[in-house]
């Protein structure tokens, strides 16, 4: 299968975990390249439902090597809890590799994430409060601690001392929060250091050696294109590059190694947290409520109810461009089976101007209105369909329309949360 990058095309929660799990069996290695425990990827395997935050969703396949790349941030507490949970479920994790260059989420990052949100008041980002923004900010400020620092307590303490010289006054004087001592955090992280030690590697070398040896690699993106720090709806974004380019910098593999870029798009649209969402259905709207209930649209990481709305073809078309998508997987098509008719946003309009791509200036994006096309629904259960031809005509037309509006072939269609509830049109 060569080297594939899998990315979210919308605002996250498109079903990346399910599709990763579905296709991982075809790869030798599966690598997360950005983000941290803000990700919540659902995998349903052997009748069990798993919510994964740090470990790649491909961990479910025995023999596939899961890698946490250098572009990720690692919360050792959450990672260790996840490894324990997988062990209890009988899922082996001994092949896991963690990049020594990945940055560590520290306790003060989580405190500062919450404090920043409280300071922003009604303008809050709606973060997952996993310390993501402050950890990436420290990486850019060259004040971060990395996974490899767990391997040398002297270095760990020195770096921590430098960091705390800045963090403690901010915690205390700006936010009125408790401070930390070097001893306190070192004690807390010592057992994690011991536990994670066997997994730490130079992951760029590992991945390149694997590719040189003819092995196949799947890069599993977290979050999504519209949450990307450069290409998303800044400032209502996460703090990493979720788009396909992030797979390069977040893994240390060169761009020409990539064969395919698979975008994951939900057949409607959801968003958690603040920020613009042009096709959002208002709170209490019966169709929005129905999508939320039928699609179980509640966050895996925070349990928050997701905002729901219509499929926005402008967003997915934009994702096709900024990621260089070669294929699309459309998920949750079954959920639309409850609707008489379906709206699809084909363009935006602002100040009398029609936009067929995401407007460059955020002010235009904020005041733009969606231009809808209405198509008939199929009003039946399609979760048993396993080939494109078994789908009702209206469902096939809906997929064809998505294909036409995105300019990318729809290779996979998911019709239910389970691994086998999927139609493979062109993937294999
Ligand atoms: P991710 O963050 O992109 O991995 O997505 P999440 O796991 O946060 O959210 C996707 C949700 O939709 C999960 O509960 C999945 O089990 C579920 N799901 C994925 N694909 C389908 C599908 O085709 N149909 C239905 N009904 N549910 C799906
Ligand atoms: P997966 O990988 C959906 C959103 C948060 C918030 C913004 C910034 O499951 O698709 P952060 O904690 O990253 O600083 O929050 O990004 N967000 C997600 N939304 N799915 C996710 O991950 C998300 N990870 C972060 O809700 O709006
Ligand atoms: Mg999710």
Coordinates of C-alpha atoms and ligand atoms in Angstrom, one line a residue:
X1 CA 0.0 0.0 0.0
X2 CA 3.0 2.3 0.0
X3 CA 2.8 5.4 2.2
X4 CA -0.6 7.0 2.9
X5 CA -1.6 10.1 4.9
X6 CA -5.1 10.1 6.4
X7 CA -6.5 13.5 7.3
X8 CA -9.7 15.0 8.6
X9 CA -11.2 17.4 6.0
X10 CA -13.7 19.3 8.3
X11 CA -13.6 20.2 12.0
X12 CA -12.6 16.8 13.4
X13 CA -14.5 13.7 14.5
X14 CA -15.1 12.7 10.9
X15 CA -14.5 9.0 11.8
X16 CA -10.7 9.0 11.3
X17 CA -10.4 6.3 14.0
X18 CA -12.8 4.0 12.3
X19 CA -11.2 4.4 8.8
X20 CA -7.7 4.1 10.2
X21 CA -8.8 0.9 12.0
X22 CA -10.4 -0.4 8.8
X23 CA -7.4 0.1 6.5
X24 CA -4.5 -0.5 9.0
X25 CA -4.4 -4.2 8.3
X26 CA -2.9 -3.3 4.9
X27 CA 0.0 -1.5 6.4
X28 CA 3.1 -2.4 8.4
X29 CA 3.4 0.8 10.4
X30 CA 0.8 3.4 11.6
X31 CA 2.1 6.7 12.8
X32 CA 0.4 9.7 14.5
X33 CA 2.2 12.9 13.5
X34 CA 0.6 15.7 15.4
X35 CA -1.7 16.6 18.2
X36 CA -1.9 15.0 21.6
X37 CA -4.6 13.8 24.0
X38 CA -7.0 16.3 22.5
X39 CA -7.8 13.7 19.9
X40 CA -10.6 11.2 20.6
X41 CA -10.7 8.5 18.0
X42 CA -13.3 5.8 18.3
X43 CA -12.5 2.2 17.2
X44 CA -15.0 -0.6 17.5
X45 CA -13.2 -3.9 17.5
X46 CA -14.2 -7.4 18.6
X47 CA -17.5 -5.9 19.8
X48 CA -15.7 -3.4 22.1
X49 CA -15.7 0.3 21.8
X50 CA -12.3 2.1 22.3
X51 CA -11.7 5.8 22.7
X52 CA -8.1 6.4 21.8
X53 CA -6.3 9.7 22.6
X54 CA -2.6 9.2 22.3
X55 CA -1.9 5.7 20.7
X56 CA -2.6 5.4 17.0
X57 CA -5.9 3.7 16.1
X58 CA -4.0 1.1 14.2
X59 CA -2.9 -0.5 17.5
X60 CA -5.8 -3.0 17.2
X61 CA -3.9 -5.1 14.6
X62 CA -1.4 -7.5 15.9
X63 CA 1.9 -7.1 14.1
X64 CA 1.3 -3.5 12.9
X65 CA 3.8 -1.1 14.5
X66 CA 2.2 2.0 16.1
X67 CA 4.4 5.1 16.2
X68 CA 3.9 8.4 18.0
X69 CA 5.9 10.8 15.9
X70 CA 8.0 13.8 16.8
X71 CA 5.2 16.3 15.8
X72 CA 2.9 14.9 18.6
X73 CA 2.8 16.0 22.1
X74 CA 2.6 13.3 24.8
X75 CA 0.8 13.5 28.1
X76 CA 2.6 10.7 29.9
X77 CA -0.2 10.2 32.4
X78 CA -2.9 9.8 29.7
X79 CA -0.6 7.6 27.6
X80 CA 0.2 5.3 30.5
X81 CA -3.5 5.0 31.4
X82 CA -4.2 4.2 27.7
X83 CA -1.5 1.5 27.7
X84 CA -3.0 0.0 30.8
X85 CA -6.5 0.0 29.3
X86 CA -5.3 -1.7 26.1
X87 CA -3.4 -4.3 28.2
X88 CA -6.7 -5.0 30.2
X89 CA -8.4 -5.5 26.9
X90 CA -5.8 -8.0 25.8
X91 CA -4.4 -5.7 23.0
X92 CA -0.6 -5.9 22.8
X93 CA 1.3 -2.6 22.8
X94 CA 4.8 -4.0 23.0
X95 CA 5.6 -2.8 19.4
X96 CA 4.8 0.8 20.2
X97 CA 7.4 3.4 19.4
X98 CA 7.5 6.9 20.7
X99 CA 9.7 9.7 19.3
X100 CA 12.2 11.1 21.7
X101 CA 11.6 14.4 20.1
X102 CA 7.9 14.6 20.8
X103 CA 7.2 17.3 23.4
X104 CA 5.8 16.5 26.9
X105 CA 2.6 18.0 28.3
X106 CA 3.4 19.2 31.8
X107 CA 1.0 19.8 34.6
X108 CA 1.3 23.5 34.3
X109 CA 0.3 23.3 30.6
X110 CA -3.0 21.9 31.6
X111 CA -3.5 24.6 34.3
X112 CA -2.6 27.4 31.8
X113 CA -4.9 26.0 29.1
X114 CA -7.8 26.2 31.6
X115 CA -6.7 29.6 32.9
X116 CA -6.4 31.0 29.3
X117 CA -9.9 29.9 28.6
X118 CA -11.3 31.6 31.7
X119 CA -9.4 34.8 30.8
X120 CA -11.0 34.8 27.3
X121 CA -14.5 34.6 28.8
X122 CA -17.1 34.6 26.1
X123 CA -14.4 34.6 23.5
X124 CA -13.0 31.3 24.6
X125 CA -11.7 28.8 22.1
X126 CA -13.5 25.9 23.7
X127 CA -10.3 23.8 24.0
X128 CA -10.2 20.3 25.3
X129 CA -8.2 21.6 28.2
X130 CA -5.5 19.0 27.6
X131 CA -2.8 21.6 27.7
X132 CA -2.3 21.5 23.9
X133 CA -1.9 25.2 23.1
X134 CA 0.6 25.9 26.0
X135 CA 2.7 22.8 25.2
X136 CA 3.1 23.8 21.5
X137 CA 3.7 27.4 22.6
X138 CA 6.6 26.2 24.8
X139 CA 7.9 24.1 21.9
X140 CA 8.0 27.2 19.7
X141 CA 9.5 29.2 22.6
X142 CA 12.2 26.5 23.0
X143 CA 11.1 26.1 26.6
X144 CA 9.6 22.7 26.2
X145 CA 10.6 19.3 27.7
X146 CA 10.7 16.4 25.3
X147 CA 10.1 12.7 25.7
X148 CA 13.9 12.0 25.5
X149 CA 14.4 14.2 28.6
X150 CA 12.6 11.5 30.6
X151 CA 15.7 9.4 30.0
X152 CA 18.0 11.7 31.9
X153 CA 16.7 13.0 35.2
X154 CA 19.5 15.6 35.5
X155 CA 18.6 17.1 32.2
X156 CA 14.9 16.8 33.0
X157 CA 15.4 18.8 36.3
X158 CA 17.5 21.5 34.6
X159 CA 15.0 22.1 31.9
X160 CA 12.2 22.0 34.3
X161 CA 13.9 24.6 36.5
X162 CA 14.2 26.9 33.5
X163 CA 10.6 26.4 32.5
X164 CA 9.3 26.9 36.1
X165 CA 11.2 30.2 36.4
X166 CA 8.7 31.5 33.8
X167 CA 5.6 29.4 34.6
X168 CA 5.4 29.8 38.3
X169 CA 5.2 33.7 38.2
X170 CA 2.5 33.4 35.5
X171 CA 0.5 30.8 37.4
X172 CA 0.8 32.8 40.7
X173 CA 0.7 36.4 39.7
X174 CA -1.4 36.4 36.6
X175 CA -3.9 33.7 37.4
X176 CA -3.7 33.2 41.2
X177 CA -3.0 29.5 40.8
X178 CA -0.7 27.2 42.8
X179 CA 2.9 26.9 41.7
X180 CA 5.1 23.8 41.2
X181 CA 8.5 22.7 42.5
X182 CA 11.1 20.8 40.4
X183 CA 10.9 18.0 43.0
X184 CA 7.1 17.7 42.8
X185 CA 7.0 17.3 39.0
X186 CA 10.1 15.1 38.9
X187 CA 8.5 12.7 41.5
X188 CA 5.3 12.7 39.5
X189 CA 7.0 12.0 36.2
X190 CA 9.6 9.4 37.4
X191 CA 7.3 6.4 37.2
X192 CA 6.2 7.5 33.7
X193 CA 9.8 7.8 32.7
X194 CA 10.4 4.2 33.8
X195 CA 7.3 3.0 32.1
X196 CA 7.8 4.7 28.8
X197 CA 11.6 4.1 28.5
X198 CA 11.3 0.9 26.4
X199 CA 9.2 2.6 23.8
X200 CA 11.4 5.6 23.1
X201 CA 13.2 5.6 19.7
X202 CA 14.5 7.9 17.0
X203 CA 11.3 7.6 15.0
X204 CA 12.4 9.4 11.8
X205 CA 15.2 6.8 11.4
X206 CA 12.8 4.0 12.2
X207 CA 10.2 5.2 9.7
X208 CA 12.7 5.8 6.9
X209 CA 14.4 2.5 7.4
X210 CA 11.0 0.8 7.2
X211 CA 10.1 2.6 4.0
X212 CA 13.5 1.8 2.5
X213 CA 12.9 -1.8 3.3
X214 CA 9.7 -1.7 1.3
X215 CA 7.3 -1.5 4.3
X216 CA 4.1 0.4 4.0
X217 CA 3.2 3.3 6.4
X218 CA -0.1 4.9 7.3
X219 CA 0.1 8.4 8.8
X220 CA -3.0 8.9 11.0
X221 CA -4.0 12.6 11.3
X222 CA -5.8 14.0 14.3
X223 CA -8.1 17.0 14.4
X224 CA -8.7 18.3 10.9
X225 CA -8.0 20.7 8.1
X226 CA -10.3 23.5 9.5
X227 CA -8.6 23.1 12.9
X228 CA -5.1 23.4 11.4
X229 CA -3.1 26.3 12.9
X230 CA -2.2 27.6 9.4
X231 CA -5.1 26.6 7.2
X232 CA -8.0 26.5 9.7
X233 CA -10.3 29.1 11.1
X234 CA -7.7 30.8 13.3
X235 CA -7.8 31.5 16.2
X236 CA -10.5 28.9 16.6
X237 CA -8.1 26.1 15.8
X238 CA -5.8 23.6 17.5
X239 CA -2.0 24.4 17.8
X240 CA -0.5 22.0 15.3
X241 CA -0.5 21.3 11.5
X242 CA -3.2 18.7 11.1
X243 CA -3.0 18.9 7.3
X244 CA -1.0 16.5 5.1
X245 CA 2.1 18.6 5.3
X246 CA 2.2 18.0 9.1
X247 CA 2.9 14.3 8.3
X248 CA 6.2 15.3 6.8
X249 CA 7.5 17.6 9.6
X250 CA 5.8 15.5 12.3
X251 CA 7.6 12.3 11.3
X252 CA 10.9 13.2 9.5
X253 CA 9.9 11.4 6.3
X254 CA 10.4 13.3 3.0
X255 CA 7.5 14.4 0.9
X256 CA 8.2 12.3 -2.1
X257 CA 7.6 9.2 0.0
X258 CA 3.9 9.9 0.2
X259 CA 1.8 8.0 -2.4
X260 CA -1.8 8.7 -1.4
X261 CA -3.6 11.3 0.8
X262 CA -7.0 10.1 2.0
X263 CA -9.4 12.8 3.3
X264 CA -12.1 11.7 5.7
X265 CA -15.4 13.7 5.5
X266 CA -18.6 13.1 7.4
X267 CA -21.8 13.1 5.2
X268 CA -23.0 16.1 7.3
X269 CA -20.9 18.4 9.5
X270 CA -20.1 18.8 13.2
X271 CA -17.9 21.0 15.3
X272 CA -17.0 21.1 19.0
X273 CA -15.7 24.3 20.6
X274 CA -16.1 27.9 19.3
X275 CA -15.6 29.4 15.9
X276 CA -17.4 29.9 12.6
X277 CA -19.6 27.1 11.2
X278 CA -21.6 28.4 8.3
X279 CA -23.9 25.5 7.8
X280 CA -24.7 25.0 11.5
X281 CA -28.3 24.2 12.4
X282 CA -29.5 26.4 15.2
X283 CA -29.7 25.0 18.8
X284 CA -33.0 23.2 19.1
X285 CA -33.6 22.8 15.4
X286 CA -35.3 19.4 15.0
X287 CA -33.0 18.2 12.2
X288 CA -29.9 19.2 14.1
X289 CA -31.2 17.4 17.2
X290 CA -31.9 14.3 15.1
X291 CA -28.4 14.3 13.5
X292 CA -26.9 14.6 17.0
X293 CA -29.0 11.8 18.4
X294 CA -28.9 9.4 15.5
X295 CA -25.2 10.1 14.9
X296 CA -24.3 10.1 18.7
X297 CA -22.6 13.4 18.3
X298 CA -20.9 13.7 21.7
X299 CA -17.2 14.3 22.1
X300 CA -14.9 11.3 22.9
X301 CA -12.5 13.5 24.8
X302 CA -14.7 15.9 26.6
X303 CA -18.2 14.5 26.3
X304 CA -19.4 17.8 24.9
X305 CA -22.5 17.8 22.6
X306 CA -21.2 18.5 19.1
X307 CA -22.7 21.4 17.0
X308 CA -24.4 19.8 13.9
X309 CA -25.1 21.1 10.4
X310 CA -25.2 20.4 6.7
X311 CA -22.3 19.1 4.6
X312 CA -20.3 22.0 3.4
X313 CA -18.8 21.2 0.0
X314 CA -16.8 24.5 0.0
X315 CA -14.8 23.3 3.1
X316 CA -14.1 19.8 1.6
X317 CA -13.1 21.3 -1.7
X318 CA -10.7 23.6 0.2
X319 CA -9.4 20.5 2.1
X320 CA -8.8 18.8 -1.2
X321 CA -6.5 21.7 -2.2
X322 CA -4.5 22.3 1.0
X323 CA -3.9 18.5 1.5
X324 CA -3.6 17.4 -2.1
X325 CA -6.2 14.7 -1.5
X326 CA -6.1 11.7 -3.8
X327 CA -9.1 9.9 -2.3
X328 CA -12.1 10.7 0.0
X329 CA -13.8 8.5 2.5
X330 CA -17.4 9.6 3.3
X331 CA -18.5 8.5 6.8
X332 CA -21.9 8.3 8.5
X333 CA -23.9 8.2 5.3
X334 CA -26.4 5.9 7.2
X335 CA -27.2 8.8 9.6
X336 CA -28.8 10.8 6.8
X337 CA -31.3 7.9 6.3
X338 CA -33.6 9.7 8.7
X339 CA -34.2 12.7 6.5
X340 CA -36.8 13.5 3.8
X341 CA -34.5 15.9 2.1
X342 CA -30.9 16.9 2.5
X343 CA -29.2 20.2 2.0
X344 CA -25.7 20.5 0.8
X345 CA -23.8 23.9 0.8
X346 CA -22.3 24.4 -2.7
X347 CA -21.0 28.0 -2.3
X348 CA -21.1 31.0 0.0
X349 CA -22.4 34.5 -0.6
X350 CA -21.1 37.7 1.1
X351 CA -21.7 41.3 0.0
X352 CA -23.3 40.1 -3.2
X353 CA -20.2 38.1 -4.1
X354 CA -20.3 34.3 -4.6
X355 CA -17.4 32.3 -3.2
X356 CA -16.7 28.7 -4.3
X357 CA -13.7 28.4 -2.0
X358 CA -13.1 29.5 1.6
X359 CA -12.7 33.3 1.5
X360 CA -9.2 34.4 2.3
X361 CA -10.3 37.1 4.8
X362 CA -11.8 35.8 8.1
X363 CA -14.3 38.7 8.2
X364 CA -15.8 37.6 4.9
X365 CA -15.9 34.0 6.1
X366 CA -17.7 35.2 9.3
X367 CA -20.5 37.1 7.5
X368 CA -20.9 34.8 4.5
X369 CA -24.1 32.9 4.1
X370 CA -24.3 29.3 2.7
X371 CA -25.9 28.7 -0.7
X372 CA -27.7 25.4 -0.5
X373 CA -28.8 22.8 -3.0
X374 CA -31.6 20.5 -1.8
X375 CA -31.6 16.9 -2.8
X376 CA -34.0 14.1 -1.9
X377 CA -33.2 11.7 1.0
X378 CA -33.5 7.9 0.8
X379 CA -35.4 7.3 4.0
X380 CA -34.2 3.9 4.7
X381 CA -31.6 1.9 6.6
X382 CA -28.5 1.5 4.4
X383 CA -26.2 0.0 7.1
X384 CA -26.4 -3.4 5.5
X385 CA -25.1 -2.3 2.1
X386 CA -21.7 -3.6 1.2
X387 CA -21.4 -2.4 -2.4
X388 CA -22.1 0.9 -4.0
X389 CA -24.7 -0.7 -6.3
X390 CA -26.8 -1.8 -3.3
X391 CA -27.3 1.8 -2.1
X392 CA -30.6 3.5 -3.0
X393 CA -30.4 5.8 -6.0
X394 CA -30.6 9.0 -3.9
X395 CA -27.7 7.9 -1.7
X396 CA -25.6 7.1 -4.8
X397 CA -26.5 10.5 -6.3
X398 CA -25.5 12.2 -3.0
X399 CA -22.0 10.5 -3.2
X400 CA -21.7 11.4 -6.8
X401 CA -22.5 15.1 -6.0
X402 CA -19.9 15.1 -3.2
X403 CA -17.4 13.7 -5.7
X404 CA -18.2 16.3 -8.3
X405 CA -18.1 19.2 -5.8
X406 CA -14.8 18.2 -4.3
X407 CA -13.0 17.1 -7.4
X408 CA -11.8 14.0 -5.6
X409 CA -12.9 10.4 -6.0
X410 CA -14.9 8.9 -3.2
X411 CA -13.1 5.6 -2.6
X412 CA -14.7 4.5 0.7
X413 CA -18.2 5.0 2.1
X414 CA -19.0 4.2 5.7
X415 CA -22.5 3.1 6.6
X416 CA -22.1 2.3 10.3
X417 CA -19.5 2.5 13.1
X418 CA -18.3 -1.1 12.8
X419 CA -15.2 -2.0 10.8
X420 CA -17.2 -4.1 8.3
X421 CA -20.0 -1.4 7.8
X422 CA -18.1 0.0 4.9
X423 CA -18.3 0.1 1.1
X424 CA -15.0 -0.1 -0.8
X425 CA -15.4 1.6 -4.2
X426 CA -11.9 2.3 -5.3
X427 CA -9.6 2.0 -2.3
X428 CA -8.1 -1.5 -2.7
Ligands
LIG1 P1 -12.5 10.8 14.8 O1 -12.1 11.7 15.9 O2 -12.4 11.4 13.5 O3 -11.8 9.4 14.9 O4 -14.0 10.5 15.1 P2 -14.8 10.2 16.5 O5 -14.4 8.8 16.9 O6 -14.5 11.3 17.4 O7 -16.3 10.3 16.1 C1 -16.8 9.5 15.0 C2 -18.0 8.8 15.6 O8 -18.8 8.2 14.6 C3 -17.6 7.6 16.5 O9 -18.6 7.4 17.5 C4 -17.7 6.4 15.5 O10 -17.9 5.1 16.1 C5 -18.8 6.8 14.6 N1 -18.8 6.4 13.2 C6 -17.7 6.4 12.4 N2 -18.1 6.0 11.1 C7 -19.5 5.9 11.2 C8 -20.5 5.6 10.2 O11 -20.3 5.4 9.0 N3 -21.8 5.5 10.7 C9 -22.1 5.7 12.0 N4 -23.4 5.6 12.3 N5 -21.2 6.0 12.9 C10 -19.9 6.1 12.5
LIG2 P1 -10.2 14.4 16.8 O1 -8.8 14.0 16.4 C1 -12.8 17.9 17.3 C2 -11.0 21.5 18.9 C3 -11.5 21.9 20.3 C4 -11.3 23.4 20.2 C5 -10.0 23.5 19.4 C6 -8.8 23.7 20.2 O2 -11.0 13.5 17.7 O3 -11.0 14.8 15.5 P2 -7.3 22.2 21.7 O4 -7.6 21.4 22.9 O5 -6.7 21.3 20.6 O6 -6.4 23.3 22.0 O7 -8.7 22.8 21.2 O8 -9.9 22.3 18.6 N1 -10.5 20.1 18.9 C7 -11.2 19.1 18.3 N2 -12.4 19.1 17.8 N3 -12.1 16.8 17.3 C8 -10.8 16.8 17.8 O9 -10.0 15.8 17.6 C9 -10.3 18.0 18.4 N4 -9.2 18.3 19.0 C10 -9.3 19.6 19.3 O10 -12.8 21.6 20.6 O11 -12.4 24.0 19.5
LIG3 MG1 -12.8 12.5 17.7

